[in-house]
């Protein structure tokens, strides 16, 4: 059975304190992985797509990396506006059933 | 439209009543998805449409749940004889598959509360 686990469940940082979020998964026929951001009361918003081990994508203070079994979302010098829930979502080759992890709730305090 | 539109944004109903949730996807997007998100939980896959057909209904929790899509556009998720455990945010997403990666664009969701 396909599984996605995100850790930690919640993370509290001070502004400027860098950290990383983890996504580990077991997905048959994996093609790639998405990262999404979700703000309270809103739908998830697309951040990155990663396809192969060793690949990295960056956007502002966020950098996503991928290995064969895990993905990391690194947050460098976060700001309060980075506070949100971050979801990872592996997707299979040729399929359409994207599986979402439960997310990591990030709180950044000024 | 510019984005995925869902209605109603909030729905409060009594146990045993039927509810309909509507999703209007981005124009031209052929794929449409329904997910359910319970409080503090991740997204639970319900159903996927390619055009008007639903090749994957595996996530529908029970036969009280049904969905249809007409004209390759608007979709309706119907929950019959609602139960309190149906309370959740129902998210709709659409995608074009044009890039080869199935990037989903989500609506803001319909929050359902069953009393």
Tab-separated table of C-alpha atoms in Angstrom:
chain	number	residue	atom	x	y	z
A	1	UNK	CA	0.000	0.000	0.000
A	2	UNK	CA	1.261	3.454	-0.908
A	3	UNK	CA	2.205	5.556	2.117
A	4	UNK	CA	3.446	9.074	2.737
A	5	UNK	CA	4.779	10.289	6.084
A	6	UNK	CA	5.691	13.869	6.892
A	7	UNK	CA	7.679	14.998	9.897
A	8	UNK	CA	7.555	16.816	12.151
A	9	UNK	CA	3.787	17.305	12.449
A	10	UNK	CA	4.385	20.845	13.669
A	11	UNK	CA	7.440	23.074	13.766
A	12	UNK	CA	7.838	26.352	15.592
A	13	UNK	CA	10.718	28.599	14.511
A	14	UNK	CA	11.936	32.038	15.337
A	15	UNK	CA	12.258	34.412	12.409
A	16	UNK	CA	15.605	33.729	10.748
A	17	UNK	CA	15.985	30.235	12.229
A	18	UNK	CA	16.559	27.817	9.350
A	19	UNK	CA	15.242	24.242	9.396
A	20	UNK	CA	14.055	21.331	7.243
A	21	UNK	CA	10.831	19.403	6.780
A	22	UNK	CA	10.886	15.727	5.844
A	23	UNK	CA	8.671	13.648	3.551
A	24	UNK	CA	9.243	9.901	3.317
A	25	UNK	CA	7.199	7.670	1.050
A	26	UNK	CA	6.548	4.237	-0.356
A	27	UNK	CA	4.795	4.594	-3.708
A	28	UNK	CA	4.620	2.010	-6.461
A	29	UNK	CA	5.897	3.245	-9.789
A	30	UNK	CA	6.856	6.669	-8.497
A	31	UNK	CA	7.194	9.294	-11.218
A	32	UNK	CA	7.798	12.370	-9.110
A	33	UNK	CA	6.779	14.406	-6.098
A	34	UNK	CA	5.007	17.696	-5.502
A	35	UNK	CA	5.303	20.152	-2.653
A	36	UNK	CA	2.313	22.348	-1.879
A	37	UNK	CA	1.682	25.115	0.642
A	38	UNK	CA	-1.695	25.486	2.350
A	39	UNK	CA	-2.822	28.568	4.255
A	40	UNK	CA	-5.745	28.371	6.723
A	41	UNK	CA	-9.101	28.393	4.962
A	42	UNK	CA	-7.569	27.976	1.516
A	43	UNK	CA	-6.803	25.179	-0.877
A	44	UNK	CA	-3.224	23.941	-1.345
A	45	UNK	CA	-1.013	26.043	-3.602
A	46	UNK	CA	1.597	24.437	-5.838
A	47	UNK	CA	5.266	25.059	-5.021
A	48	UNK	CA	7.540	22.515	-6.735
A	49	UNK	CA	7.721	19.362	-8.824
A	50	UNK	CA	10.714	17.035	-8.404
A	51	UNK	CA	11.348	14.047	-10.659
A	52	UNK	CA	14.687	12.434	-9.934
A	53	UNK	CA	17.058	11.751	-7.062
A	54	UNK	CA	19.485	14.602	-6.634
A	55	UNK	CA	17.175	17.173	-8.155
A	56	UNK	CA	16.750	20.501	-6.342
A	57	UNK	CA	14.279	23.345	-6.850
A	58	UNK	CA	14.347	26.763	-5.171
A	59	UNK	CA	11.841	29.536	-4.637
A	60	UNK	CA	12.685	32.481	-2.405
A	61	UNK	CA	13.540	31.009	1.024
A	62	UNK	CA	12.461	27.474	0.112
A	63	UNK	CA	14.536	24.704	-1.414
A	64	UNK	CA	13.180	21.235	-2.142
A	65	UNK	CA	15.418	18.202	-2.620
A	66	UNK	CA	14.715	14.597	-3.540
A	67	UNK	CA	16.329	11.223	-2.798
A	68	UNK	CA	15.003	7.784	-3.722
A	69	UNK	CA	12.890	7.471	-0.592
A	70	UNK	CA	12.652	10.981	0.855
A	71	UNK	CA	12.203	14.594	0.030
A	72	UNK	CA	13.215	17.571	2.123
A	73	UNK	CA	11.916	21.113	2.147
A	74	UNK	CA	14.625	23.413	3.495
A	75	UNK	CA	13.562	26.802	4.813
A	76	UNK	CA	16.344	29.368	5.064
A	77	UNK	CA	15.924	32.417	7.314
A	78	UNK	CA	12.143	32.079	7.467
A	79	UNK	CA	9.781	34.998	7.910
A	80	UNK	CA	6.373	35.036	9.635
A	81	UNK	CA	4.685	35.000	6.226
A	82	UNK	CA	6.163	31.530	5.641
A	83	UNK	CA	3.821	30.197	8.340
A	84	UNK	CA	1.559	27.625	6.682
A	85	UNK	CA	1.061	23.887	6.311
A	86	UNK	CA	3.435	22.284	3.830
A	87	UNK	CA	2.211	19.167	2.031
A	88	UNK	CA	4.211	16.684	0.000
A	89	UNK	CA	2.501	14.579	-2.648
A	90	UNK	CA	4.188	11.738	-4.559
A	91	UNK	CA	2.590	10.772	-7.848
A	92	UNK	CA	2.872	7.579	-9.913
A	93	UNK	CA	3.999	7.190	-13.505
A	94	UNK	CA	1.085	7.247	-15.920
A	95	UNK	CA	-1.412	7.547	-13.120
A	96	UNK	CA	-3.545	10.267	-11.709
A	97	UNK	CA	-3.930	9.391	-8.063
A	98	UNK	CA	-1.709	11.882	-6.276
A	99	UNK	CA	-1.300	10.920	-2.613
A	100	UNK	CA	-0.873	13.657	-0.043
A	101	UNK	CA	0.923	13.490	3.264
A	102	UNK	CA	-0.729	14.884	6.394
A	103	UNK	CA	1.522	17.933	6.238
A	104	UNK	CA	3.845	19.862	8.507
A	105	UNK	CA	2.369	22.928	10.183
A	106	UNK	CA	5.044	25.614	10.285
A	107	UNK	CA	4.814	28.557	12.678
A	108	UNK	CA	7.380	31.339	12.339
A	109	UNK	CA	7.448	33.884	15.140
A	110	UNK	CA	8.754	37.417	14.630
B	1	UNK	CA	-12.310	30.918	-15.329
B	2	UNK	CA	-9.200	32.218	-13.677
B	3	UNK	CA	-9.222	29.604	-10.963
B	4	UNK	CA	-11.140	26.647	-9.567
B	5	UNK	CA	-14.413	27.793	-8.082
B	6	UNK	CA	-16.306	25.848	-5.416
B	7	UNK	CA	-19.725	26.429	-3.910
B	8	UNK	CA	-21.032	26.720	-1.345
B	9	UNK	CA	-18.007	27.838	0.656
B	10	UNK	CA	-19.782	26.805	3.846
B	11	UNK	CA	-22.682	24.430	4.387
B	12	UNK	CA	-24.321	23.492	7.652
B	13	UNK	CA	-26.849	20.685	7.477
B	14	UNK	CA	-28.699	18.336	9.735
B	15	UNK	CA	-27.866	14.674	10.008
B	16	UNK	CA	-29.774	12.655	7.423
B	17	UNK	CA	-30.136	15.444	4.855
B	18	UNK	CA	-28.614	15.314	1.368
B	19	UNK	CA	-26.053	17.885	0.223
B	20	UNK	CA	-24.597	18.860	-3.135
B	21	UNK	CA	-21.211	20.472	-3.553
B	22	UNK	CA	-20.247	22.090	-6.826
B	23	UNK	CA	-16.899	22.534	-8.539
B	24	UNK	CA	-16.207	24.704	-11.580
B	25	UNK	CA	-12.693	23.867	-12.852
B	26	UNK	CA	-10.270	25.978	-14.836
B	27	UNK	CA	-11.451	26.241	-18.424
B	28	UNK	CA	-9.764	23.633	-20.617
B	29	UNK	CA	-8.626	21.425	-17.752
B	30	UNK	CA	-9.595	17.872	-18.619
B	31	UNK	CA	-8.900	16.237	-15.259
B	32	UNK	CA	-10.891	16.966	-12.111
B	33	UNK	CA	-10.397	15.627	-8.597
B	34	UNK	CA	-12.276	15.602	-5.316
B	35	UNK	CA	-10.420	15.333	-2.011
B	36	UNK	CA	-11.657	15.459	1.569
B	37	UNK	CA	-9.710	17.107	4.383
B	38	UNK	CA	-10.816	16.479	7.940
B	39	UNK	CA	-9.708	18.782	10.743
B	40	UNK	CA	-5.942	18.546	11.182
B	41	UNK	CA	-5.679	15.731	8.661
B	42	UNK	CA	-4.148	15.335	5.227
B	43	UNK	CA	-6.040	15.178	1.962
B	44	UNK	CA	-8.034	12.009	1.368
B	45	UNK	CA	-8.566	11.138	-2.307
B	46	UNK	CA	-12.228	10.610	-3.202
B	47	UNK	CA	-12.629	10.462	-6.984
B	48	UNK	CA	-10.992	11.492	-10.237
B	49	UNK	CA	-12.562	12.430	-13.600
B	50	UNK	CA	-10.942	12.451	-17.017
B	51	UNK	CA	-13.440	14.280	-19.183
B	52	UNK	CA	-16.852	13.096	-18.042
B	53	UNK	CA	-15.796	9.620	-17.004
B	54	UNK	CA	-14.509	8.548	-13.619
B	55	UNK	CA	-11.812	5.874	-14.041
B	56	UNK	CA	-11.011	5.920	-10.341
B	57	UNK	CA	-13.787	5.976	-7.753
B	58	UNK	CA	-11.800	3.990	-5.239
B	59	UNK	CA	-11.759	6.701	-2.608
B	60	UNK	CA	-15.488	7.219	-2.197
B	61	UNK	CA	-16.105	6.305	1.466
B	62	UNK	CA	-19.527	4.690	1.010
B	63	UNK	CA	-22.429	4.369	-1.381
B	64	UNK	CA	-23.861	7.554	0.131
B	65	UNK	CA	-21.243	9.452	-1.863
B	66	UNK	CA	-21.555	9.996	-5.601
B	67	UNK	CA	-20.144	12.432	-8.126
B	68	UNK	CA	-20.759	13.380	-11.697
B	69	UNK	CA	-19.237	15.667	-14.252
B	70	UNK	CA	-21.073	17.088	-17.211
B	71	UNK	CA	-19.793	18.664	-20.426
B	72	UNK	CA	-16.234	18.008	-19.344
B	73	UNK	CA	-16.565	20.938	-16.980
B	74	UNK	CA	-18.662	21.378	-13.841
B	75	UNK	CA	-18.715	18.574	-11.276
B	76	UNK	CA	-21.114	17.883	-8.437
B	77	UNK	CA	-20.313	15.789	-5.363
B	78	UNK	CA	-23.472	14.516	-3.674
B	79	UNK	CA	-23.620	13.131	-0.156
B	80	UNK	CA	-26.874	11.423	0.749
B	81	UNK	CA	-28.186	10.918	4.283
B	82	UNK	CA	-25.293	12.886	5.772
B	83	UNK	CA	-23.636	11.692	8.959
B	84	UNK	CA	-21.585	13.672	11.473
B	85	UNK	CA	-18.398	11.944	10.306
B	86	UNK	CA	-18.943	13.532	6.891
B	87	UNK	CA	-18.038	16.914	8.395
B	88	UNK	CA	-14.897	18.080	6.613
B	89	UNK	CA	-13.606	20.432	3.952
B	90	UNK	CA	-14.214	19.073	0.461
B	91	UNK	CA	-11.563	20.252	-1.981
B	92	UNK	CA	-11.818	20.181	-5.734
B	93	UNK	CA	-8.820	20.412	-8.050
B	94	UNK	CA	-8.298	20.411	-11.787
B	95	UNK	CA	-5.312	19.836	-14.065
B	96	UNK	CA	-4.456	19.990	-17.748
B	97	UNK	CA	-1.799	17.299	-17.950
B	98	UNK	CA	-0.187	19.480	-20.626
B	99	UNK	CA	3.249	19.435	-19.040
B	100	UNK	CA	3.248	15.730	-18.294
B	101	UNK	CA	3.196	16.347	-14.574
B	102	UNK	CA	-0.258	16.316	-13.111
B	103	UNK	CA	-0.023	19.620	-11.242
B	104	UNK	CA	-3.310	20.143	-9.444
B	105	UNK	CA	-4.837	23.580	-9.008
B	106	UNK	CA	-7.165	23.607	-6.012
B	107	UNK	CA	-10.255	25.572	-5.156
B	108	UNK	CA	-10.747	27.091	-1.712
B	109	UNK	CA	-12.961	24.200	-0.639
B	110	UNK	CA	-16.469	23.683	0.669
B	111	UNK	CA	-16.652	23.350	4.446
B	112	UNK	CA	-19.406	20.929	5.423
B	113	UNK	CA	-20.708	20.744	8.969
B	114	UNK	CA	-23.238	18.047	9.837
B	115	UNK	CA	-25.090	18.668	13.084
